[in-house]
């Protein structure tokens, strides 16, 4: 997808180095979900001089501007991901916190059916399923 400096300006945000670096991190992250602390640590690892408060502030500004979406999961995990065009749901590991995105058309249709049955016109929805991922260390933790 790739947000540009122009996208930041359209959202009413000045183009600053911390904003650009945070956007780049979120766009590059292979898992697409990062907590503010993970963003901060990655920036420090890259040698950037940025404070945790700045990271929180920028992520909140991005959320308000519709650039990122915040997910608050039950295990007190709050993560951010770049806003995506296609809807998806999430699986979250109770042990390691791994997050997997998925899209299932049958689940989507069933949700619409349930909403209609109860007289709701959906404006959106969020489905999060929790469990234990296939990582051996996570599997061993439940024995």
GROMACS .gro file of N, CA and C in nm:
model
  429
    1UNK      N    1   0.084  -0.117   0.000
    1UNK     CA    2   0.000   0.000   0.000
    1UNK      C    3   0.089   0.124   0.000
    2UNK      N    4   0.159   0.154   0.107
    2UNK     CA    5   0.257   0.261   0.111
    2UNK      C    6   0.199   0.400   0.126
    3UNK      N    7   0.205   0.452   0.247
    3UNK     CA    8   0.163   0.590   0.270
    3UNK      C    9   0.276   0.683   0.231
    4UNK      N   10   0.242   0.798   0.178
    4UNK     CA   11   0.341   0.894   0.132
    4UNK      C   12   0.339   1.019   0.220
    5UNK      N   13   0.437   1.106   0.200
    5UNK     CA   14   0.439   1.233   0.270
    5UNK      C   15   0.311   1.311   0.243
    6UNK      N   16   0.260   1.301   0.120
    6UNK     CA   17   0.136   1.370   0.083
    6UNK      C   18   0.018   1.318   0.166
    7UNK      N   19   0.016   1.186   0.192
    7UNK     CA   20  -0.091   1.129   0.275
    7UNK      C   21  -0.087   1.187   0.416
    8UNK      N   22   0.033   1.206   0.470
    8UNK     CA   23   0.046   1.267   0.603
    8UNK      C   24  -0.009   1.410   0.601
    9UNK      N   25   0.026   1.484   0.496
    9UNK     CA   26  -0.022   1.623   0.486
    9UNK      C   27  -0.174   1.628   0.474
   10UNK      N   28  -0.230   1.537   0.393
   10UNK     CA   29  -0.376   1.533   0.376
   10UNK      C   30  -0.445   1.505   0.508
   11UNK      N   31  -0.378   1.428   0.594
   11UNK     CA   32  -0.435   1.394   0.725
   11UNK      C   33  -0.413   1.508   0.825
   12UNK      N   34  -0.352   1.617   0.779
   12UNK     CA   35  -0.329   1.732   0.866
   12UNK      C   36  -0.207   1.718   0.955
   13UNK      N   37  -0.117   1.627   0.919
   13UNK     CA   38   0.003   1.602   0.999
   13UNK      C   39   0.126   1.653   0.925
   14UNK      N   40   0.213   1.722   0.998
   14UNK     CA   41   0.340   1.763   0.940
   14UNK      C   42   0.426   1.640   0.915
   15UNK      N   43   0.506   1.648   0.812
   15UNK     CA   44   0.597   1.539   0.781
   15UNK      C   45   0.720   1.556   0.869
   16UNK      N   46   0.733   1.466   0.967
   16UNK     CA   47   0.849   1.470   1.057
   16UNK      C   48   0.921   1.337   1.049
   17UNK      N   49   1.047   1.337   1.087
   17UNK     CA   50   1.126   1.214   1.081
   17UNK      C   51   1.064   1.102   1.166
   18UNK      N   52   1.022   1.130   1.293
   18UNK     CA   53   0.960   1.021   1.370
   18UNK      C   54   0.836   0.963   1.302
   19UNK      N   55   0.753   1.049   1.242
   19UNK     CA   56   0.633   0.999   1.175
   19UNK      C   57   0.670   0.911   1.056
   20UNK      N   58   0.767   0.956   0.978
   20UNK     CA   59   0.810   0.878   0.862
   20UNK      C   60   0.868   0.744   0.906
   21UNK      N   61   0.954   0.745   1.008
   21UNK     CA   62   1.018   0.622   1.056
   21UNK      C   63   0.914   0.523   1.110
   22UNK      N   64   0.816   0.574   1.183
   22UNK     CA   65   0.712   0.486   1.240
   22UNK      C   66   0.627   0.426   1.128
   23UNK      N   67   0.590   0.507   1.029
   23UNK     CA   68   0.515   0.454   0.915
   23UNK      C   69   0.593   0.345   0.843
   24UNK      N   70   0.721   0.371   0.819
   24UNK     CA   71   0.806   0.273   0.751
   24UNK      C   72   0.810   0.141   0.828
   25UNK      N   73   0.824   0.151   0.961
   25UNK     CA   74   0.829   0.030   1.045
   25UNK      C   75   0.700  -0.050   1.032
   26UNK      N   76   0.586   0.018   1.046
   26UNK     CA   77   0.458  -0.051   1.041
   26UNK      C   78   0.432  -0.113   0.904
   27UNK      N   79   0.476  -0.045   0.799
   27UNK     CA   80   0.455  -0.098   0.665
   27UNK      C   81   0.546  -0.217   0.636
   28UNK      N   82   0.665  -0.218   0.695
   28UNK     CA   83   0.762  -0.325   0.671
   28UNK      C   84   0.741  -0.447   0.759
   29UNK      N   85   0.680  -0.429   0.876
   29UNK     CA   86   0.670  -0.539   0.972
   29UNK      C   87   0.600  -0.659   0.911
   30UNK      N   88   0.665  -0.776   0.917
   30UNK     CA   89   0.611  -0.895   0.853
   30UNK      C   90   0.482  -0.944   0.918
   31UNK      N   91   0.461  -0.913   1.044
   31UNK     CA   92   0.341  -0.960   1.113
   31UNK      C   93   0.230  -0.856   1.110
   32UNK      N   94   0.260  -0.734   1.068
   32UNK     CA   95   0.163  -0.626   1.052
   32UNK      C   96   0.105  -0.572   1.181
   33UNK      N   97   0.149  -0.620   1.294
   33UNK     CA   98   0.096  -0.573   1.422
   33UNK      C   99   0.212  -0.542   1.515
   34UNK      N  100   0.219  -0.420   1.564
   34UNK     CA  101   0.326  -0.385   1.658
   34UNK      C  102   0.268  -0.303   1.772
   35UNK      N  103   0.314  -0.332   1.893
   35UNK     CA  104   0.276  -0.249   2.008
   35UNK      C  105   0.361  -0.122   2.003
   36UNK      N  106   0.321  -0.023   2.079
   36UNK     CA  107   0.400   0.101   2.086
   36UNK      C  108   0.540   0.072   2.137
   37UNK      N  109   0.550  -0.020   2.233
   37UNK     CA  110   0.680  -0.055   2.288
   37UNK      C  111   0.768  -0.122   2.184
   38UNK      N  112   0.709  -0.208   2.100
   38UNK     CA  113   0.785  -0.273   1.994
   38UNK      C  114   0.834  -0.172   1.890
   39UNK      N  115   0.749  -0.074   1.857
   39UNK     CA  116   0.788   0.032   1.764
   39UNK      C  117   0.905   0.110   1.824
   40UNK      N  118   0.892   0.146   1.951
   40UNK     CA  119   0.997   0.221   2.020
   40UNK      C  120   1.129   0.144   2.019
   41UNK      N  121   1.123   0.015   2.056
   41UNK     CA  122   1.245  -0.067   2.061
   41UNK      C  123   1.309  -0.079   1.923
   42UNK      N  124   1.227  -0.098   1.820
   42UNK     CA  125   1.281  -0.109   1.683
   42UNK      C  126   1.349   0.020   1.640
   43UNK      N  127   1.291   0.134   1.678
   43UNK     CA  128   1.353   0.262   1.643
   43UNK      C  129   1.486   0.281   1.715
   44UNK      N  130   1.490   0.245   1.842
   44UNK     CA  131   1.614   0.255   1.919
   44UNK      C  132   1.720   0.163   1.859
   45UNK      N  133   1.678   0.040   1.822
   45UNK     CA  134   1.771  -0.055   1.760
   45UNK      C  135   1.829  -0.001   1.629
   46UNK      N  136   1.752   0.084   1.561
   46UNK     CA  137   1.797   0.145   1.436
   46UNK      C  138   1.883   0.269   1.461
   47UNK      N  139   1.900   0.304   1.588
   47UNK     CA  140   1.981   0.421   1.621
   47UNK      C  141   1.906   0.552   1.618
   48UNK      N  142   1.774   0.546   1.616
   48UNK     CA  143   1.693   0.667   1.614
   48UNK      C  144   1.684   0.725   1.756
   49UNK      N  145   1.685   0.856   1.764
   49UNK     CA  146   1.674   0.925   1.892
   49UNK      C  147   1.529   0.969   1.910
   50UNK      N  148   1.449   0.880   1.969
   50UNK     CA  149   1.306   0.906   1.985
   50UNK      C  150   1.263   0.855   2.121
   51UNK      N  151   1.168   0.924   2.181
   51UNK     CA  152   1.118   0.883   2.312
   51UNK      C  153   0.991   0.801   2.299
   52UNK      N  154   0.964   0.720   2.401
   52UNK     CA  155   0.844   0.638   2.402
   52UNK      C  156   0.718   0.724   2.396
   53UNK      N  157   0.720   0.839   2.464
   53UNK     CA  158   0.604   0.929   2.462
   53UNK      C  159   0.576   0.978   2.320
   54UNK      N  160   0.681   1.004   2.243
   54UNK     CA  161   0.664   1.047   2.104
   54UNK      C  162   0.600   0.936   2.021
   55UNK      N  163   0.645   0.814   2.043
   55UNK     CA  164   0.589   0.700   1.970
   55UNK      C  165   0.439   0.688   2.000
   56UNK      N  166   0.402   0.694   2.127
   56UNK     CA  167   0.259   0.687   2.164
   56UNK      C  168   0.181   0.801   2.099
   57UNK      N  169   0.237   0.922   2.104
   57UNK     CA  170   0.168   1.039   2.048
   57UNK      C  171   0.147   1.023   1.897
   58UNK      N  172   0.252   0.982   1.826
   58UNK     CA  173   0.242   0.965   1.681
   58UNK      C  174   0.142   0.855   1.645
   59UNK      N  175   0.147   0.742   1.716
   59UNK     CA  176   0.053   0.634   1.687
   59UNK      C  177  -0.092   0.678   1.711
   60UNK      N  178  -0.114   0.756   1.816
   60UNK     CA  179  -0.249   0.808   1.844
   60UNK      C  180  -0.292   0.904   1.734
   61UNK      N  181  -0.201   0.989   1.687
   61UNK     CA  182  -0.232   1.080   1.577
   61UNK      C  183  -0.264   1.001   1.451
   62UNK      N  184  -0.187   0.897   1.423
   62UNK     CA  185  -0.214   0.813   1.306
   62UNK      C  186  -0.350   0.745   1.317
   63UNK      N  187  -0.383   0.700   1.438
   63UNK     CA  188  -0.513   0.635   1.458
   63UNK      C  189  -0.626   0.733   1.432
   64UNK      N  190  -0.614   0.853   1.487
   64UNK     CA  191  -0.717   0.956   1.469
   64UNK      C  192  -0.731   0.997   1.322
   65UNK      N  193  -0.621   0.989   1.248
   65UNK     CA  194  -0.621   1.028   1.106
   65UNK      C  195  -0.664   0.913   1.015
   66UNK      N  196  -0.688   0.794   1.072
   66UNK     CA  197  -0.730   0.680   0.992
   66UNK      C  198  -0.617   0.614   0.916
   67UNK      N  199  -0.493   0.636   0.959
   67UNK     CA  200  -0.376   0.576   0.894
   67UNK      C  201  -0.347   0.439   0.954
   68UNK      N  202  -0.366   0.427   1.085
   68UNK     CA  203  -0.347   0.299   1.151
   68UNK      C  204  -0.473   0.262   1.228
   69UNK      N  205  -0.483   0.136   1.259
   69UNK     CA  206  -0.593   0.085   1.341
   69UNK      C  207  -0.533   0.025   1.467
   70UNK      N  208  -0.596   0.055   1.581
   70UNK     CA  209  -0.551  -0.002   1.708
   70UNK      C  210  -0.641  -0.119   1.743
   71UNK      N  211  -0.579  -0.229   1.786
   71UNK     CA  212  -0.653  -0.345   1.835
   71UNK      C  213  -0.618  -0.364   1.981
   72UNK      N  214  -0.719  -0.375   2.064
   72UNK     CA  215  -0.700  -0.401   2.206
   72UNK      C  216  -0.748  -0.543   2.234
   73UNK      N  217  -0.653  -0.633   2.255
   73UNK     CA  218  -0.687  -0.772   2.278
   73UNK      C  219  -0.699  -0.799   2.428
   74UNK      N  220  -0.767  -0.909   2.463
   74UNK     CA  221  -0.799  -0.941   2.602
   74UNK      C  222  -0.679  -0.954   2.695
   75UNK      N  223  -0.565  -0.993   2.642
   75UNK     CA  224  -0.447  -1.015   2.726
   75UNK      C  225  -0.373  -0.883   2.752
   76UNK      N  226  -0.447  -0.771   2.750
   76UNK     CA  227  -0.391  -0.637   2.770
   76UNK      C  228  -0.289  -0.600   2.663
   77UNK      N  229  -0.299  -0.665   2.549
   77UNK     CA  230  -0.211  -0.636   2.437
   77UNK      C  231  -0.280  -0.534   2.346
   78UNK      N  232  -0.215  -0.423   2.326
   78UNK     CA  233  -0.266  -0.321   2.236
   78UNK      C  234  -0.165  -0.307   2.122
   79UNK      N  235  -0.211  -0.333   2.000
   79UNK     CA  236  -0.121  -0.329   1.885
   79UNK      C  237  -0.178  -0.238   1.777
   80UNK      N  238  -0.089  -0.194   1.690
   80UNK     CA  239  -0.127  -0.106   1.581
   80UNK      C  240  -0.092  -0.173   1.450
   81UNK      N  241  -0.175  -0.149   1.349
   81UNK     CA  242  -0.144  -0.195   1.215
   81UNK      C  243  -0.191  -0.090   1.115
   82UNK      N  244  -0.123  -0.085   1.002
   82UNK     CA  245  -0.162   0.006   0.895
   82UNK      C  246  -0.304  -0.029   0.852
   83UNK      N  247  -0.387   0.074   0.833
   83UNK     CA  248  -0.525   0.054   0.789
   83UNK      C  249  -0.523  -0.020   0.655
   84UNK      N  250  -0.605  -0.123   0.645
   84UNK     CA  251  -0.607  -0.204   0.525
   84UNK      C  252  -0.742  -0.192   0.455
   85UNK      N  253  -0.739  -0.212   0.324
   85UNK     CA  254  -0.863  -0.201   0.245
   85UNK      C  255  -0.957  -0.318   0.271
   86UNK      N  256  -0.899  -0.437   0.289
   86UNK     CA  257  -0.981  -0.556   0.307
   86UNK      C  258  -0.994  -0.592   0.454
   87UNK      N  259  -1.115  -0.628   0.494
   87UNK     CA  260  -1.142  -0.666   0.633
   87UNK      C  261  -1.075  -0.801   0.662
   88UNK      N  262  -1.027  -0.815   0.786
   88UNK     CA  263  -0.975  -0.943   0.831
   88UNK      C  264  -1.000  -0.955   0.980
   89UNK      N  265  -0.992  -1.078   1.028
   89UNK     CA  266  -1.010  -1.107   1.169
   89UNK      C  267  -0.878  -1.159   1.224
   90UNK      N  268  -0.876  -1.191   1.355
   90UNK     CA  269  -0.748  -1.225   1.419
   90UNK      C  270  -0.758  -1.348   1.507
   91UNK      N  271  -0.647  -1.424   1.509
   91UNK     CA  272  -0.623  -1.531   1.605
   91UNK      C  273  -0.509  -1.482   1.694
   92UNK      N  274  -0.522  -1.498   1.826
   92UNK     CA  275  -0.419  -1.452   1.919
   92UNK      C  276  -0.377  -1.567   2.010
   93UNK      N  277  -0.246  -1.592   2.017
   93UNK     CA  278  -0.196  -1.698   2.105
   93UNK      C  279  -0.195  -1.648   2.249
   94UNK      N  280  -0.254  -1.726   2.339
   94UNK     CA  281  -0.259  -1.692   2.482
   94UNK      C  282  -0.122  -1.696   2.549
   95UNK      N  283  -0.027  -1.769   2.490
   95UNK     CA  284   0.104  -1.786   2.553
   95UNK      C  285   0.204  -1.682   2.504
   96UNK      N  286   0.227  -1.677   2.374
   96UNK     CA  287   0.333  -1.589   2.321
   96UNK      C  288   0.281  -1.458   2.264
   97UNK      N  289   0.149  -1.446   2.248
   97UNK     CA  290   0.092  -1.322   2.196
   97UNK      C  291   0.095  -1.312   2.044
   98UNK      N  292   0.138  -1.418   1.977
   98UNK     CA  293   0.141  -1.418   1.830
   98UNK      C  294   0.002  -1.384   1.776
   99UNK      N  295  -0.001  -1.302   1.671
   99UNK     CA  296  -0.127  -1.261   1.610
   99UNK      C  297  -0.126  -1.307   1.464
  100UNK      N  298  -0.232  -1.375   1.424
  100UNK     CA  299  -0.246  -1.420   1.286
  100UNK      C  300  -0.373  -1.357   1.229
  101UNK      N  301  -0.358  -1.297   1.111
  101UNK     CA  302  -0.474  -1.242   1.041
  101UNK      C  303  -0.536  -1.351   0.955
  102UNK      N  304  -0.669  -1.349   0.944
  102UNK     CA  305  -0.735  -1.442   0.852
  102UNK      C  306  -0.863  -1.380   0.801
  103UNK      N  307  -0.908  -1.429   0.688
  103UNK     CA  308  -1.036  -1.390   0.631
  103UNK      C  309  -1.109  -1.518   0.594
  104UNK      N  310  -1.233  -1.529   0.639
  104UNK     CA  311  -1.311  -1.648   0.609
  104UNK      C  312  -1.450  -1.602   0.564
  105UNK      N  313  -1.481  -1.627   0.440
  105UNK     CA  314  -1.607  -1.579   0.381
  105UNK      C  315  -1.729  -1.640   0.450
  106UNK      N  316  -1.719  -1.765   0.493
  106UNK     CA  317  -1.832  -1.831   0.562
  106UNK      C  318  -1.862  -1.757   0.693
  107UNK      N  319  -1.757  -1.725   0.770
  107UNK     CA  320  -1.775  -1.651   0.895
  107UNK      C  321  -1.836  -1.514   0.867
  108UNK      N  322  -1.787  -1.446   0.764
  108UNK     CA  323  -1.841  -1.314   0.728
  108UNK      C  324  -1.990  -1.322   0.698
  109UNK      N  325  -2.030  -1.421   0.618
  109UNK     CA  326  -2.171  -1.437   0.581
  109UNK      C  327  -2.257  -1.472   0.703
  110UNK      N  328  -2.206  -1.556   0.791
  110UNK     CA  329  -2.281  -1.593   0.912
  110UNK      C  330  -2.304  -1.472   1.002
  111UNK      N  331  -2.204  -1.385   1.013
  111UNK     CA  332  -2.219  -1.265   1.095
  111UNK      C  333  -2.328  -1.174   1.039
  112UNK      N  334  -2.331  -1.160   0.907
  112UNK     CA  335  -2.436  -1.080   0.844
  112UNK      C  336  -2.574  -1.142   0.869
  113UNK      N  337  -2.580  -1.274   0.861
  113UNK     CA  338  -2.705  -1.347   0.884
  113UNK      C  339  -2.755  -1.325   1.028
  114UNK      N  340  -2.664  -1.334   1.124
  114UNK     CA  341  -2.701  -1.315   1.264
  114UNK      C  342  -2.748  -1.171   1.286
  115UNK      N  343  -2.677  -1.075   1.231
  115UNK     CA  344  -2.715  -0.935   1.247
  115UNK      C  345  -2.855  -0.912   1.190
  116UNK      N  346  -2.881  -0.965   1.072
  116UNK     CA  347  -3.012  -0.949   1.008
  116UNK      C  348  -3.122  -1.013   1.093
  117UNK      N  349  -3.092  -1.131   1.147
  117UNK     CA  350  -3.188  -1.204   1.231
  117UNK      C  351  -3.233  -1.120   1.351
  118UNK      N  352  -3.141  -1.041   1.404
  118UNK     CA  353  -3.172  -0.958   1.521
  118UNK      C  354  -3.204  -0.814   1.483
  119UNK      N  355  -3.222  -0.788   1.355
  119UNK     CA  356  -3.261  -0.656   1.310
  119UNK      C  357  -3.151  -0.551   1.313
  120UNK      N  358  -3.026  -0.594   1.303
  120UNK     CA  359  -2.913  -0.501   1.303
  120UNK      C  360  -2.861  -0.481   1.161
  121UNK      N  361  -2.827  -0.358   1.131
  121UNK     CA  362  -2.752  -0.329   1.010
  121UNK      C  363  -2.610  -0.302   1.057
  122UNK      N  364  -2.517  -0.390   1.021
  122UNK     CA  365  -2.381  -0.380   1.072
  122UNK      C  366  -2.308  -0.256   1.018
  123UNK      N  367  -2.239  -0.190   1.109
  123UNK     CA  368  -2.151  -0.080   1.068
  123UNK      C  369  -2.006  -0.127   1.072
  124UNK      N  370  -1.983  -0.243   1.130
  124UNK     CA  371  -1.850  -0.302   1.139
  124UNK      C  372  -1.853  -0.415   1.239
  125UNK      N  373  -1.743  -0.485   1.247
  125UNK     CA  374  -1.733  -0.591   1.347
  125UNK      C  375  -1.587  -0.626   1.369
  126UNK      N  376  -1.563  -0.693   1.479
  126UNK     CA  377  -1.429  -0.738   1.512
  126UNK      C  378  -1.440  -0.878   1.570
  127UNK      N  379  -1.371  -0.971   1.509
  127UNK     CA  380  -1.370  -1.108   1.560
  127UNK      C  381  -1.227  -1.142   1.599
  128UNK      N  382  -1.210  -1.180   1.724
  128UNK     CA  383  -1.080  -1.222   1.774
  128UNK      C  384  -1.099  -1.358   1.841
  129UNK      N  385  -1.019  -1.454   1.798
  129UNK     CA  386  -1.023  -1.587   1.859
  129UNK      C  387  -0.892  -1.608   1.932
  130UNK      N  388  -0.902  -1.665   2.052
  130UNK     CA  389  -0.786  -1.688   2.137
  130UNK      C  390  -0.759  -1.837   2.150
  131UNK      N  391  -0.633  -1.874   2.163
  131UNK     CA  392  -0.597  -2.013   2.179
  131UNK      C  393  -0.447  -2.027   2.191
  132UNK      N  394  -0.398  -2.146   2.162
  132UNK     CA  395  -0.255  -2.175   2.170
  132UNK      C  396  -0.206  -2.201   2.028
  133UNK      N  397  -0.102  -2.127   1.986
  133UNK     CA  398  -0.049  -2.145   1.850
  133UNK      C  399   0.030  -2.276   1.840
  134UNK      N  400   0.077  -2.304   1.720
  134UNK     CA  401   0.145  -2.431   1.695
  134UNK      C  402   0.292  -2.432   1.738
  135UNK      N  403   0.345  -2.321   1.785
  135UNK     CA  404   0.484  -2.316   1.831
  135UNK      C  405   0.502  -2.419   1.944
  136UNK      N  406   0.608  -2.496   1.936
  136UNK     CA  407   0.630  -2.605   2.034
  136UNK      C  408   0.636  -2.555   2.178
  137UNK      N  409   0.701  -2.442   2.200
  137UNK     CA  410   0.712  -2.388   2.337
  137UNK      C  411   0.573  -2.354   2.392
  138UNK      N  412   0.487  -2.303   2.307
  138UNK     CA  413   0.350  -2.272   2.350
  138UNK      C  414   0.271  -2.399   2.376
  139UNK      N  415   0.287  -2.498   2.288
  139UNK     CA  416   0.221  -2.626   2.307
  139UNK      C  417   0.266  -2.693   2.436
  140UNK      N  418   0.397  -2.689   2.466
  140UNK     CA  419   0.451  -2.750   2.586
  140UNK      C  420   0.400  -2.681   2.712
  141UNK      N  421   0.367  -2.554   2.703
  141UNK     CA  422   0.325  -2.478   2.822
  141UNK      C  423   0.188  -2.523   2.873
  142UNK      N  424   0.112  -2.594   2.793
  142UNK     CA  425  -0.024  -2.634   2.835
  142UNK      C  426  -0.031  -2.778   2.883
  143UNK      N  427   0.083  -2.846   2.885
  143UNK     CA  428   0.083  -2.987   2.928
  143UNK      C  429   0.082  -2.999   3.076
   0.00000   0.00000   0.00000
